[in-house]
XYZ file of C-alpha atoms in Angstrom:
773
model
C 119.371 65.797 74.257
C 116.124 67.677 74.788
C 117.063 68.476 78.352
C 120.426 69.779 77.178
C 118.657 72.007 74.662
C 116.180 73.235 77.302
C 119.026 74.342 79.528
C 119.766 77.309 77.232
C 116.133 78.289 76.556
C 113.686 80.652 78.187
C 110.555 79.748 80.136
C 108.195 80.513 77.258
C 109.872 77.927 75.026
C 109.878 75.214 77.686
C 106.187 75.699 78.493
C 104.906 75.897 74.926
C 106.939 73.211 73.150
C 104.984 70.213 74.475
C 101.648 71.807 73.647
C 102.929 72.606 70.185
C 103.905 68.970 69.647
C 100.448 67.850 70.687
C 98.362 70.161 68.530
C 100.672 70.435 65.490
C 98.866 67.759 63.431
C 95.279 68.402 64.570
C 94.413 71.112 61.978
C 95.428 68.851 59.092
C 93.137 66.016 60.238
C 90.202 68.348 60.814
C 90.703 69.967 57.435
C 90.828 66.604 55.646
C 87.611 65.378 57.280
C 85.764 68.609 56.546
C 86.896 68.640 52.912
C 85.926 64.978 52.496
C 82.392 65.437 53.793
C 81.974 68.726 51.946
C 82.949 66.962 48.710
C 80.487 64.157 49.440
C 77.632 66.463 50.366
C 77.493 70.212 49.920
C 80.235 70.415 47.338
C 78.615 67.666 45.254
C 75.278 69.485 45.138
C 77.018 72.771 44.322
C 78.864 71.131 41.432
C 75.625 69.615 40.141
C 73.939 73.019 40.269
C 76.894 74.557 38.458
C 76.706 71.760 35.878
C 72.979 72.393 35.290
C 73.523 76.140 34.935
C 76.305 75.509 32.459
C 74.069 73.272 30.330
C 71.249 75.821 30.391
C 73.603 78.567 29.222
C 74.968 76.432 26.397
C 71.484 75.365 25.346
C 70.547 79.026 25.130
C 73.394 79.514 22.648
C 71.994 76.754 20.447
C 68.510 78.223 20.806
C 69.859 81.579 19.598
C 71.433 79.932 16.543
C 68.101 78.329 15.580
C 66.254 81.594 16.201
C 68.698 83.506 14.001
C 68.159 80.906 11.250
C 64.348 81.318 11.526
C 64.615 85.108 11.358
C 66.944 84.900 8.355
C 64.570 82.651 6.386
C 61.545 84.765 7.311
C 63.397 87.849 6.066
C 64.099 86.248 2.690
C 60.550 84.824 2.401
C 59.175 88.369 2.498
C 61.832 89.686 0.117
C 60.665 90.988 -3.266
C 62.877 88.410 -5.003
C 60.366 85.722 -3.979
C 57.030 87.433 -4.702
C 54.344 86.602 -7.337
C 56.698 87.636 -10.116
C 58.158 84.101 -9.945
C 54.830 82.454 -10.705
C 54.738 81.227 -14.307
C 58.152 82.780 -15.077
C 60.175 81.161 -17.844
C 63.470 80.699 -15.992
C 65.205 79.394 -19.109
C 64.674 82.612 -20.974
C 64.955 84.810 -17.900
C 68.394 83.432 -17.123
C 69.450 86.629 -15.272
C 66.591 86.157 -12.812
C 67.522 82.491 -12.506
C 71.148 83.366 -11.714
C 70.037 85.985 -9.176
C 67.892 83.405 -7.324
C 70.699 80.850 -7.376
C 73.182 83.394 -5.955
C 70.690 84.406 -3.259
C 70.200 80.778 -2.213
C 73.978 80.286 -2.088
C 74.332 83.349 0.154
C 71.639 81.988 2.451
C 73.313 78.567 2.461
C 76.675 80.055 3.549
C 75.195 82.274 6.282
C 75.160 79.518 8.930
C 77.516 76.560 9.468
C 74.628 74.215 10.368
C 72.888 74.704 6.987
C 73.395 71.825 4.550
C 71.250 73.072 1.703
C 68.830 75.905 0.888
C 66.290 75.113 -1.858
C 63.442 76.953 -3.541
C 60.487 74.865 -4.740
C 57.803 76.312 -7.053
C 54.595 74.353 -7.752
C 53.645 73.485 -11.331
C 50.446 74.591 -13.086
C 47.817 71.862 -13.301
C 45.808 73.566 -16.057
C 48.788 74.656 -18.123
C 50.666 71.420 -17.543
C 53.671 73.369 -16.312
C 56.115 71.213 -14.365
C 57.266 72.056 -10.835
C 60.594 73.853 -10.550
C 63.351 73.352 -7.992
C 66.394 75.513 -7.235
C 68.848 73.171 -5.485
C 70.264 75.849 -5.546
C 70.815 75.422 -9.295
C 67.650 75.594 -11.373
C 65.949 72.368 -12.573
C 62.482 70.937 -13.198
C 61.028 68.164 -11.055
C 60.173 65.203 -13.250
C 59.879 62.649 -10.450
C 56.227 62.521 -9.381
C 57.113 61.181 -5.913
C 59.583 63.990 -5.280
C 57.053 66.542 -6.568
C 54.370 65.094 -4.294
C 56.763 65.291 -1.309
C 57.563 68.952 -2.009
C 53.870 69.719 -2.646
C 53.061 68.279 0.760
C 55.370 70.915 2.290
C 53.200 73.624 0.755
C 49.774 72.062 1.213
C 49.652 72.690 4.948
C 47.976 75.289 7.090
C 51.335 76.263 8.577
C 53.183 78.926 6.635
C 56.475 78.283 8.428
C 57.442 75.220 10.444
C 60.151 72.677 11.315
C 60.075 69.058 10.182
C 62.407 66.112 9.621
C 62.433 64.742 6.093
C 64.637 62.843 3.635
C 65.021 65.317 0.747
C 68.629 64.624 -0.278
C 68.657 62.837 -3.673
C 72.137 61.461 -2.931
C 70.963 59.857 0.352
C 67.272 59.004 -0.016
C 66.998 57.403 3.437
C 68.781 60.145 5.369
C 66.340 62.244 7.391
C 67.463 65.802 8.076
C 66.142 68.581 10.271
C 64.324 70.894 7.839
C 62.864 74.393 8.149
C 60.137 75.361 5.644
C 58.742 78.821 4.845
C 55.991 79.392 2.239
C 56.406 82.090 -0.374
C 55.403 84.712 -0.879
C 55.457 85.303 2.861
C 52.142 86.084 4.569
C 49.950 84.915 1.615
C 47.012 82.554 2.069
C 47.677 80.708 -1.182
C 51.444 80.215 -1.541
C 52.867 78.785 -4.746
C 56.294 77.800 -3.432
C 58.476 77.247 -0.417
C 61.977 78.041 0.841
C 63.419 74.839 2.307
C 66.457 74.887 4.612
C 67.962 71.504 5.434
C 70.408 71.335 8.353
C 73.498 69.146 8.387
C 72.924 66.280 10.846
C 76.602 66.232 11.815
C 76.632 69.957 12.564
C 73.410 69.700 14.576
C 74.841 66.773 16.529
C 78.053 68.748 17.136
C 75.983 71.672 18.452
C 74.142 69.265 20.774
C 77.444 67.850 22.006
C 78.595 71.315 23.032
C 75.729 71.491 25.526
C 77.526 69.138 27.942
C 81.294 69.321 28.650
C 81.661 65.525 29.035
C 82.077 62.827 26.386
C 80.082 60.123 28.166
C 76.302 60.205 28.398
C 73.738 61.350 25.868
C 72.311 64.581 24.420
C 69.226 64.451 22.200
C 66.592 66.739 20.777
C 62.905 65.913 19.981
C 59.719 67.760 19.211
C 56.542 67.792 21.253
C 54.908 65.043 19.210
C 57.963 62.784 19.361
C 57.995 62.858 15.558
C 61.458 64.364 15.367
C 64.537 63.009 17.061
C 68.220 64.004 16.842
C 70.961 62.395 18.925
C 74.405 63.884 19.592
C 76.094 60.518 20.196
C 74.263 58.376 17.613
C 71.860 56.530 19.955
C 68.620 55.427 18.329
C 65.356 56.895 19.491
C 64.170 53.462 20.699
C 67.393 52.490 22.498
C 66.802 51.334 26.096
C 68.794 54.179 27.687
C 67.121 56.920 25.629
C 63.692 55.375 26.146
C 64.207 55.199 29.922
C 65.424 58.792 30.110
C 62.495 60.020 27.981
C 59.996 58.232 30.201
C 61.593 59.773 33.313
C 61.490 63.236 31.755
C 57.852 62.844 30.681
C 56.839 61.683 34.161
C 57.964 64.906 35.773
C 57.914 67.205 32.799
C 57.485 70.820 33.849
C 59.153 72.886 31.137
C 62.698 72.467 32.458
C 64.475 70.814 35.354
C 67.128 68.337 36.454
C 67.302 65.071 38.364
C 69.611 62.162 39.137
C 69.011 58.983 37.138
C 70.458 55.516 37.881
C 71.208 53.212 34.947
C 73.404 50.115 34.946
C 75.004 50.944 38.302
C 75.806 54.466 37.161
C 74.284 57.716 38.295
C 73.536 60.309 35.613
C 72.794 63.973 36.073
C 69.935 64.670 33.663
C 69.061 68.240 32.645
C 66.224 69.055 30.278
C 64.463 72.095 28.922
C 62.417 73.491 26.042
C 63.232 75.337 22.846
C 60.276 77.511 21.808
C 60.243 77.140 18.044
C 57.796 78.496 15.478
C 54.488 76.627 15.730
C 56.160 73.987 17.914
C 57.957 73.284 21.190
C 61.148 71.164 21.290
C 62.608 69.246 24.189
C 66.359 68.971 24.762
C 67.808 66.408 27.192
C 71.393 66.123 28.489
C 72.447 63.107 30.574
C 76.009 63.006 32.014
C 77.521 60.521 34.495
C 77.773 62.200 37.892
C 81.133 60.563 38.462
C 82.594 62.762 35.745
C 81.533 65.785 37.803
C 82.428 64.803 41.348
C 85.217 62.237 40.894
C 88.075 64.782 40.876
C 86.855 66.389 44.091
C 86.387 63.041 45.846
C 89.882 61.994 44.829
C 91.363 65.247 46.075
C 89.528 64.971 49.400
C 90.812 61.433 49.918
C 94.332 62.532 49.102
C 94.022 65.398 51.575
C 92.830 63.014 54.285
C 95.724 60.630 53.678
C 98.255 63.427 53.628
C 96.792 64.778 56.881
C 97.214 61.398 58.566
C 100.813 61.154 57.417
C 101.399 64.762 58.523
C 100.125 63.885 61.991
C 102.711 61.124 62.275
C 105.488 63.409 61.103
C 104.345 66.391 63.170
C 105.769 65.199 66.467
C 109.202 64.567 65.046
C 109.312 67.597 62.742
C 107.951 69.970 65.390
C 110.774 69.144 67.777
C 113.388 69.204 65.021
C 112.108 72.505 63.583
C 111.795 74.131 67.001
C 115.563 74.246 67.353
C 115.919 76.415 64.269
C 112.685 78.239 64.936
C 113.820 79.378 68.348
C 117.323 80.418 67.233
C 116.130 83.764 65.761
C 114.475 84.535 69.089
C 117.770 83.926 70.881
C 119.628 86.111 68.389
C 116.975 88.807 68.741
C 117.355 88.799 72.506
C 121.118 89.127 72.187
C 120.725 92.075 69.806
C 117.992 93.907 71.710
C 118.882 93.195 75.324
C 122.288 94.076 76.825
C 124.432 91.174 78.055
C 124.144 92.299 81.680
C 120.350 92.174 81.495
C 120.413 88.644 80.016
C 121.951 87.257 83.222
C 119.154 85.487 85.048
C 116.646 86.170 82.237
C 116.128 82.431 81.622
C 113.450 82.427 84.327
C 111.475 85.154 82.573
C 109.289 85.042 79.493
C 111.611 85.966 76.623
C 108.842 87.662 74.632
C 108.045 89.881 77.595
C 111.688 90.961 77.638
C 111.646 91.585 73.871
C 108.368 93.503 74.125
C 109.727 95.732 76.885
C 112.894 96.461 74.924
C 110.943 97.081 71.686
C 108.761 99.641 73.432
C 111.860 101.414 74.631
C 113.364 101.396 71.133
C 110.057 102.448 69.589
C 109.881 105.415 71.932
C 113.399 106.451 70.963
C 112.586 105.959 67.261
C 109.462 108.122 67.577
C 111.502 110.876 69.191
C 114.091 110.682 66.420
C 111.388 110.703 63.713
C 109.734 113.712 65.325
C 113.078 115.493 65.405
C 113.688 114.569 61.767
C 110.267 115.865 60.738
C 110.983 119.124 62.533
C 114.288 119.501 60.738
C 113.028 118.395 57.305
C 111.692 121.838 56.242
C 115.052 123.409 57.117
C 116.925 120.664 55.274
C 114.686 121.139 52.227
C 115.182 124.893 52.288
C 118.946 124.496 52.669
C 119.012 122.116 49.708
C 117.043 124.552 47.549
C 119.395 127.385 48.548
C 122.363 125.315 47.425
C 120.586 124.317 44.210
C 119.609 127.880 43.284
C 123.033 129.283 44.087
C 124.624 126.684 41.780
C 126.594 124.877 44.497
C 125.297 121.482 43.267
C 126.633 121.834 39.724
C 128.747 118.657 40.132
C 125.666 116.462 40.635
C 124.175 114.641 37.649
C 120.509 114.921 36.728
C 119.762 111.482 38.202
C 121.508 112.391 41.469
C 119.481 115.583 41.775
C 116.241 113.663 41.101
C 117.076 111.103 43.775
C 117.943 113.756 46.351
C 114.773 115.732 45.699
C 112.630 112.609 45.936
C 114.399 111.780 49.207
C 113.239 115.190 50.478
C 109.615 114.259 49.524
C 109.424 116.230 46.247
C 107.723 114.535 43.303
C 109.916 115.255 40.257
C 109.165 112.392 37.836
C 107.481 113.588 34.609
C 107.440 117.176 35.901
C 108.383 120.516 34.403
C 109.802 123.332 36.521
C 109.221 127.052 36.749
C 111.092 129.643 38.840
C 109.292 132.782 40.096
C 111.391 135.539 41.712
C 109.352 137.914 43.901
C 110.792 141.325 44.865
C 108.924 143.690 47.216
C 109.384 147.450 46.828
C 108.078 150.537 48.577
C 109.119 149.969 52.195
C 110.060 153.680 52.392
C 106.420 154.646 51.712
C 104.676 152.550 54.371
C 103.882 155.582 56.563
C 105.257 154.100 59.776
C 103.861 150.583 59.372
C 107.363 149.214 58.713
C 110.751 150.849 58.540
C 114.246 150.080 57.333
C 115.556 147.178 59.348
C 112.211 145.371 59.163
C 113.007 143.805 55.781
C 113.208 140.308 57.307
C 109.796 140.685 58.970
C 108.158 142.016 55.801
C 109.702 139.229 53.691
C 108.522 136.591 56.176
C 104.946 137.906 55.933
C 105.073 137.921 52.124
C 106.489 134.367 52.000
C 103.553 133.158 54.122
C 101.161 134.768 51.657
C 102.965 133.154 48.711
C 102.854 129.700 50.292
C 99.152 129.898 51.170
C 98.201 131.198 47.727
C 100.408 128.679 45.887
C 98.511 125.801 47.551
C 95.328 126.953 45.797
C 96.924 127.229 42.361
C 99.641 124.599 42.094
C 99.835 120.928 42.982
C 103.407 121.191 44.299
C 105.604 124.201 45.089
C 108.394 125.355 47.411
C 109.150 128.875 48.639
C 112.564 130.256 49.639
C 112.980 133.309 51.863
C 115.997 135.558 51.149
C 115.123 137.948 54.047
C 115.898 141.045 51.919
C 112.408 141.737 50.517
C 113.111 139.015 47.957
C 111.863 135.429 47.734
C 111.721 132.620 45.197
C 108.902 130.208 44.315
C 109.841 126.908 42.638
C 106.886 125.242 40.859
C 106.573 121.550 39.963
C 103.968 121.062 37.211
C 103.010 118.103 34.969
C 104.937 117.968 31.710
C 103.069 119.416 28.750
C 100.708 121.507 30.897
C 100.241 125.146 29.857
C 101.491 127.436 32.646
C 101.089 130.984 31.355
C 97.473 131.650 32.303
C 97.730 130.000 35.727
C 100.905 131.930 36.618
C 99.314 135.215 35.487
C 96.272 134.646 37.709
C 98.498 133.700 40.644
C 100.644 136.825 40.153
C 97.650 139.152 39.987
C 96.085 137.756 43.157
C 99.439 137.829 44.989
C 99.999 141.467 44.004
C 96.520 142.430 45.237
C 97.063 140.751 48.613
C 100.511 142.280 49.133
C 99.209 145.715 48.118
C 96.307 145.450 50.527
C 97.902 143.792 53.559
C 101.518 145.026 53.409
C 100.978 148.269 51.472
C 103.913 147.353 49.222
C 104.369 146.708 45.518
C 105.454 143.467 43.877
C 107.861 142.783 41.026
C 107.494 139.193 39.841
C 109.889 137.663 37.282
C 108.963 134.317 35.683
C 111.492 131.953 34.125
C 111.102 129.793 31.059
C 109.683 126.288 31.478
C 112.368 123.676 32.250
C 112.320 119.887 32.176
C 115.715 119.364 33.847
C 116.546 120.083 37.481
C 120.104 121.020 36.547
C 118.720 124.002 34.558
C 117.109 125.567 37.657
C 120.213 127.496 38.932
C 120.673 129.281 35.589
C 116.941 130.067 35.431
C 117.079 131.523 38.950
C 120.050 133.724 38.035
C 118.169 134.934 34.949
C 114.945 135.861 36.766
C 116.876 137.527 39.587
C 118.723 139.671 37.065
C 115.497 140.275 35.141
C 113.919 141.761 38.272
C 116.500 144.533 38.020
C 114.900 145.592 34.724
C 111.690 146.631 36.477
C 110.560 150.213 36.122
C 112.032 152.244 38.964
C 108.665 153.741 39.866
C 106.775 152.038 42.669
C 104.131 149.891 40.922
C 103.367 146.202 40.406
C 105.314 144.640 37.559
C 105.242 141.243 35.874
C 108.340 140.205 33.886
C 108.439 137.114 31.672
C 111.839 135.854 30.539
C 110.391 134.727 27.203
C 109.227 138.299 26.453
C 112.027 140.291 28.075
C 114.085 142.382 25.654
C 117.257 143.737 27.220
C 117.798 146.193 24.336
C 114.285 147.542 23.966
C 115.037 150.956 25.528
C 118.073 152.989 26.396
C 118.660 154.123 29.950
C 118.399 157.727 31.230
C 121.160 160.231 30.495
C 123.829 160.187 33.163
C 123.845 163.591 35.008
C 127.521 164.487 34.609
C 126.959 168.098 35.743
C 125.348 167.018 39.025
C 128.143 164.495 39.548
C 130.752 167.226 39.117
C 128.913 169.577 41.489
C 128.476 166.757 44.024
C 132.185 165.904 43.937
C 133.094 169.564 44.272
C 130.850 169.877 47.327
C 132.585 166.844 48.839
C 136.058 168.200 48.115
C 135.229 171.581 49.630
C 133.533 170.117 52.701
C 130.015 171.403 51.990
C 128.147 168.511 53.589
C 124.609 169.887 53.301
C 125.119 170.826 49.651
C 126.514 167.363 49.014
C 123.408 165.763 50.544
C 121.094 167.948 48.450
C 123.066 167.280 45.278
C 122.939 163.528 46.016
C 119.121 163.685 46.125
C 119.069 165.651 42.844
C 121.462 163.143 41.286
C 119.232 160.236 42.297
C 116.128 161.969 40.969
C 117.869 162.643 37.651
C 118.589 158.918 37.328
C 115.007 158.013 38.336
C 113.200 159.814 35.539
C 110.027 158.260 34.201
C 110.723 155.016 32.350
C 114.033 154.371 34.085
C 114.873 150.784 34.976
C 116.078 149.735 38.408
C 119.291 148.446 36.854
C 119.958 151.887 35.319
C 119.553 153.659 38.663
C 121.676 151.075 40.431
C 124.466 151.295 37.848
C 124.375 155.100 38.034
C 124.763 155.067 41.806
C 127.602 152.539 41.538
C 129.318 154.799 38.993
C 128.933 157.754 41.395
C 130.462 155.646 44.170
C 133.423 154.947 41.908
C 133.814 158.647 41.169
C 133.749 159.427 44.918
C 136.444 156.848 45.612
C 138.536 158.318 42.771
C 138.158 161.771 44.339
C 139.281 160.365 47.665
C 142.397 158.813 46.104
C 143.239 162.097 44.351
C 142.809 163.912 47.678
C 145.263 161.485 49.303
C 142.636 159.528 51.231
C 142.702 155.729 51.032
C 139.090 154.378 50.699
C 140.103 150.976 52.100
C 141.348 152.629 55.289
C 138.459 155.114 55.519
C 135.788 152.406 55.081
C 137.729 149.770 57.075
C 137.984 147.350 54.165
C 134.221 147.135 53.555
C 133.095 146.250 50.028
C 130.903 149.269 49.350
C 129.999 148.106 45.835
C 128.550 144.864 47.163
C 126.634 146.652 49.907
C 125.188 149.202 47.510
C 124.195 146.575 44.919
C 122.113 144.729 47.549
C 119.925 147.771 48.358
C 116.690 147.987 46.366
C 114.785 150.946 47.869
C 115.580 154.512 46.679
C 115.388 156.021 50.168
C 117.587 153.246 51.538
C 120.182 153.940 48.829
C 120.196 157.649 49.678
C 120.475 157.037 53.432
C 123.245 154.488 52.895
C 125.220 156.905 50.699
C 124.922 159.680 53.249
C 125.815 157.485 56.220
C 128.525 155.262 54.704
C 130.128 157.650 52.164
C 129.459 161.352 52.775
C 129.730 161.403 56.577
C 133.062 159.480 56.816
C 134.553 161.544 53.989
C 133.520 164.839 55.588
C 134.887 163.689 58.921
C 138.210 162.783 57.323
C 138.333 165.998 55.274
C 137.631 168.230 58.276
C 140.425 166.561 60.195
C 142.860 167.362 57.364
C 142.029 171.006 56.434
C 140.737 173.961 58.356
C 137.624 175.820 57.342
C 139.411 178.968 56.173
C 141.463 177.076 53.568
C 138.329 175.297 52.375
C 136.516 178.576 51.873
C 139.444 179.971 49.875
C 139.551 176.924 47.625
C 135.777 176.971 47.290
C 135.854 180.579 46.148
C 138.570 179.785 43.615
C 136.606 176.811 42.276
C 133.460 178.932 41.970
C 135.491 181.589 40.118
C 136.794 178.967 37.678
C 133.329 177.491 37.116
C 131.927 180.918 36.307
C 134.823 182.094 34.111
C 136.355 178.961 32.565
C 135.241 180.151 29.092
C 137.524 183.195 29.435
C 141.300 183.456 29.556
C 141.928 183.003 33.304
C 145.129 182.186 35.178
C 146.355 181.412 38.677
C 147.334 185.064 39.180
C 144.000 186.674 38.283
C 142.150 183.999 40.288
C 144.336 184.812 43.326
C 143.694 188.535 42.794
C 139.939 187.892 42.616
C 139.749 186.049 45.952
C 142.371 188.268 47.672
C 145.318 185.922 48.223
C 148.742 185.290 46.714
C 149.240 182.815 43.840
C 151.766 180.674 45.734
C 149.383 180.034 48.678
C 146.501 179.395 46.319
C 148.475 176.860 44.269
C 149.723 174.985 47.317
C 146.356 174.954 49.114
C 144.475 173.975 45.960
C 146.735 170.956 45.458
C 146.422 169.898 49.112
C 142.630 170.185 49.300
C 141.572 168.878 45.881
C 144.527 166.667 45.025
C 144.924 168.485 41.701
C 146.862 171.549 40.645
C 145.111 174.655 39.405
C 145.730 174.145 35.662
C 144.686 170.467 35.702
C 141.444 171.284 37.463
C 140.700 174.134 35.017
C 141.499 171.870 32.044
C 139.272 169.114 33.409
C 136.472 171.626 34.003
C 136.686 172.915 30.429
C 136.861 169.420 28.875
C 133.827 168.216 30.894
C 131.852 171.245 29.701
C 132.985 170.560 26.124
C 131.835 166.949 26.378
C 128.381 168.136 27.462
C 128.142 170.480 24.489
C 129.324 167.751 22.099
C 126.698 165.338 23.433
C 123.735 167.651 23.816
C 124.096 170.289 21.072
C 124.733 170.600 17.355
C 127.403 173.346 17.700
C 130.430 173.105 15.468
C 133.727 171.953 16.960
C 135.392 175.365 16.753
C 132.340 176.988 18.391
C 132.502 174.441 21.222
C 136.229 175.226 21.647
C 135.543 178.963 21.891
C 132.760 178.481 24.468
C 135.105 176.590 26.795
C 137.995 179.084 26.414
C 140.273 177.273 23.877
C 141.591 177.911 20.426
C 140.347 175.292 17.913
C 143.712 173.645 17.233
C 144.770 173.541 20.878
C 141.316 172.250 21.902
C 141.680 169.235 19.591
C 145.106 168.359 21.029
C 144.143 168.710 24.696
C 140.818 166.833 24.180
C 142.544 163.918 22.452
C 145.224 163.837 25.141
C 142.675 163.547 27.959
C 139.946 161.449 26.285
C 141.991 159.366 23.828
C 139.929 160.491 20.822
C 139.087 163.608 18.814
C 136.013 165.713 19.662
C 134.369 164.632 16.397
C 134.831 160.927 17.229
C 133.529 161.499 20.763
C 130.370 163.111 19.375
C 129.805 160.170 16.996
C 130.186 157.596 19.768
C 127.915 159.487 22.161
C 125.209 159.739 19.495
C 125.508 156.003 18.702
C 124.950 155.093 22.321
């Protein structure tokens, strides 16, 4: 069976299987032996040391309890409640003082769980025959001479405070208790009383039992003169075991220590030490059977050794049985990694060498793919942000957007978002450094500045280049963090760098703080539109959406007169005059305080008027401009000079070329003269005949040529000229309606009818609406 299995295996498996069978069980045996001897030697000594340290720490706890009790009693002994005012006091009459002392003793008695009773003994007066007094803690007189003598002996000593072991409990006359005595008043050479604290033997024994964690053995406490003895487990002071342990401790007594002690075929770990008490030194001894300490480890080590022996017997069988399944993943891996053609004859080779060679090849390919992915990641991130800002991802939920952004290495959890739109202006004033057509290069340089500066101010940010002197900065900031001051500082430093290095000005619009990714497209649209409300003059501007007021100021007055003169110059073919009037028109829109949106809307309105003039003249704008969307092109231009150049190149020049191909120069001059005559005399009663007489032609030729060149007949043009002048007077003056009618060459009643026919409202209503705006 083994041979049959070997026939489908590689050389590595055949060579290593036998060695594996041989050494499979060796580690278990070695481990068992090492653990066994460590448990019997080093581990046993370590456990004993740990046991001794544990006892010392617990004994320190008991020492602290006794010390706290001593300090408490000393504090009360020096208290003014127990001074000479108690001597000779009639406690029956001074019942308030008696109650105060009783309450104080009760408080002292409840301050420690080991205290059984706190008493106050006051000596009697020999000369006065006054009997001794005892607060137990209730007040009483001592009539028993033996009891009085016993209490007097506590006072008639040179020690002012000391520990002893006495039988003071009237209910149990033979029961000796650990007692702490302090003379009162404290610090006086001739005391007249004593505070007596008797400890509960059971509580003291319980405290001694806590020193060792084992139930077997013995813990006892004794003073330096062997006059006091307390046992935790009830052994008598003269019992053989206690006597033997005490003798062993006294033989090698050196303050504290530990040793092993054999008794009745058992080994005990004995630990002893001293309690430094007031005017005395106590010895504590703890003796625990060593088997309680080391038995679990010895048992475990024996179990490990037995399990290791059994494992050795099973290893040979299990190793062979498991090898079949263990090797199957290797075979599957070879089939997956190595082509079938390469597997032919591979049984003679080391299969891991084949896998290693193939893995290196795959790793190399994976590295190349990862490098390519890392190169493309910035472009993928930028493309995603473009789609997000343009609103193309509106169908995605908030969770989907979070997951996609995290996939592109953005940290969006517990973040708030801020959109900054940056618009550069002033490329027409760079004095040769850059020129129109270099917008992409200038924007690229500014984006690099924004990215470098953003790293110093913000933990996480992303910049998008629009290549048209505009860019966007998306900020990721911790939720709840104040952003205003940081963004202001960033904007000021960015403006200074752009001013200095690129010689351009910066308009920076800041959105409101957002907590949802799905709100970013709307915020971007808002800040982009807000940038249009910058002042048209070339200076740095900072616009905050939270402070932007769209209605705070009205725009500049639209120059209707310049528009009319510009359109007339176009209709009559005066190209140079049209160019000059275009510059004047743009300057009129760009007065101080004008917003960029006002100038842009004015130029768009002029473009509409030009296209209307073309249609009236019989020229199709769609054919002339080859279907181009001039409104879209014009709305994308930000620089004043670029707008003027675009208008001249894309509007004036094609129109003039088309107009010159339709009419000769002589006809244009005739029509121009007639239009000038009408502009100078429209306030008078003029007609086609007197206009023809003035310019030296016949009325029929003038009427026909006027219609062909301007697209309007003579009367309609004159009427339009008069109504436009009337509208200016209604807007800009306080003249009465009949006066306005006379100044434009109309009777009052006829003026009202013709004005309402053309404008859809009366002159009075038009004036009211124009003033409201």
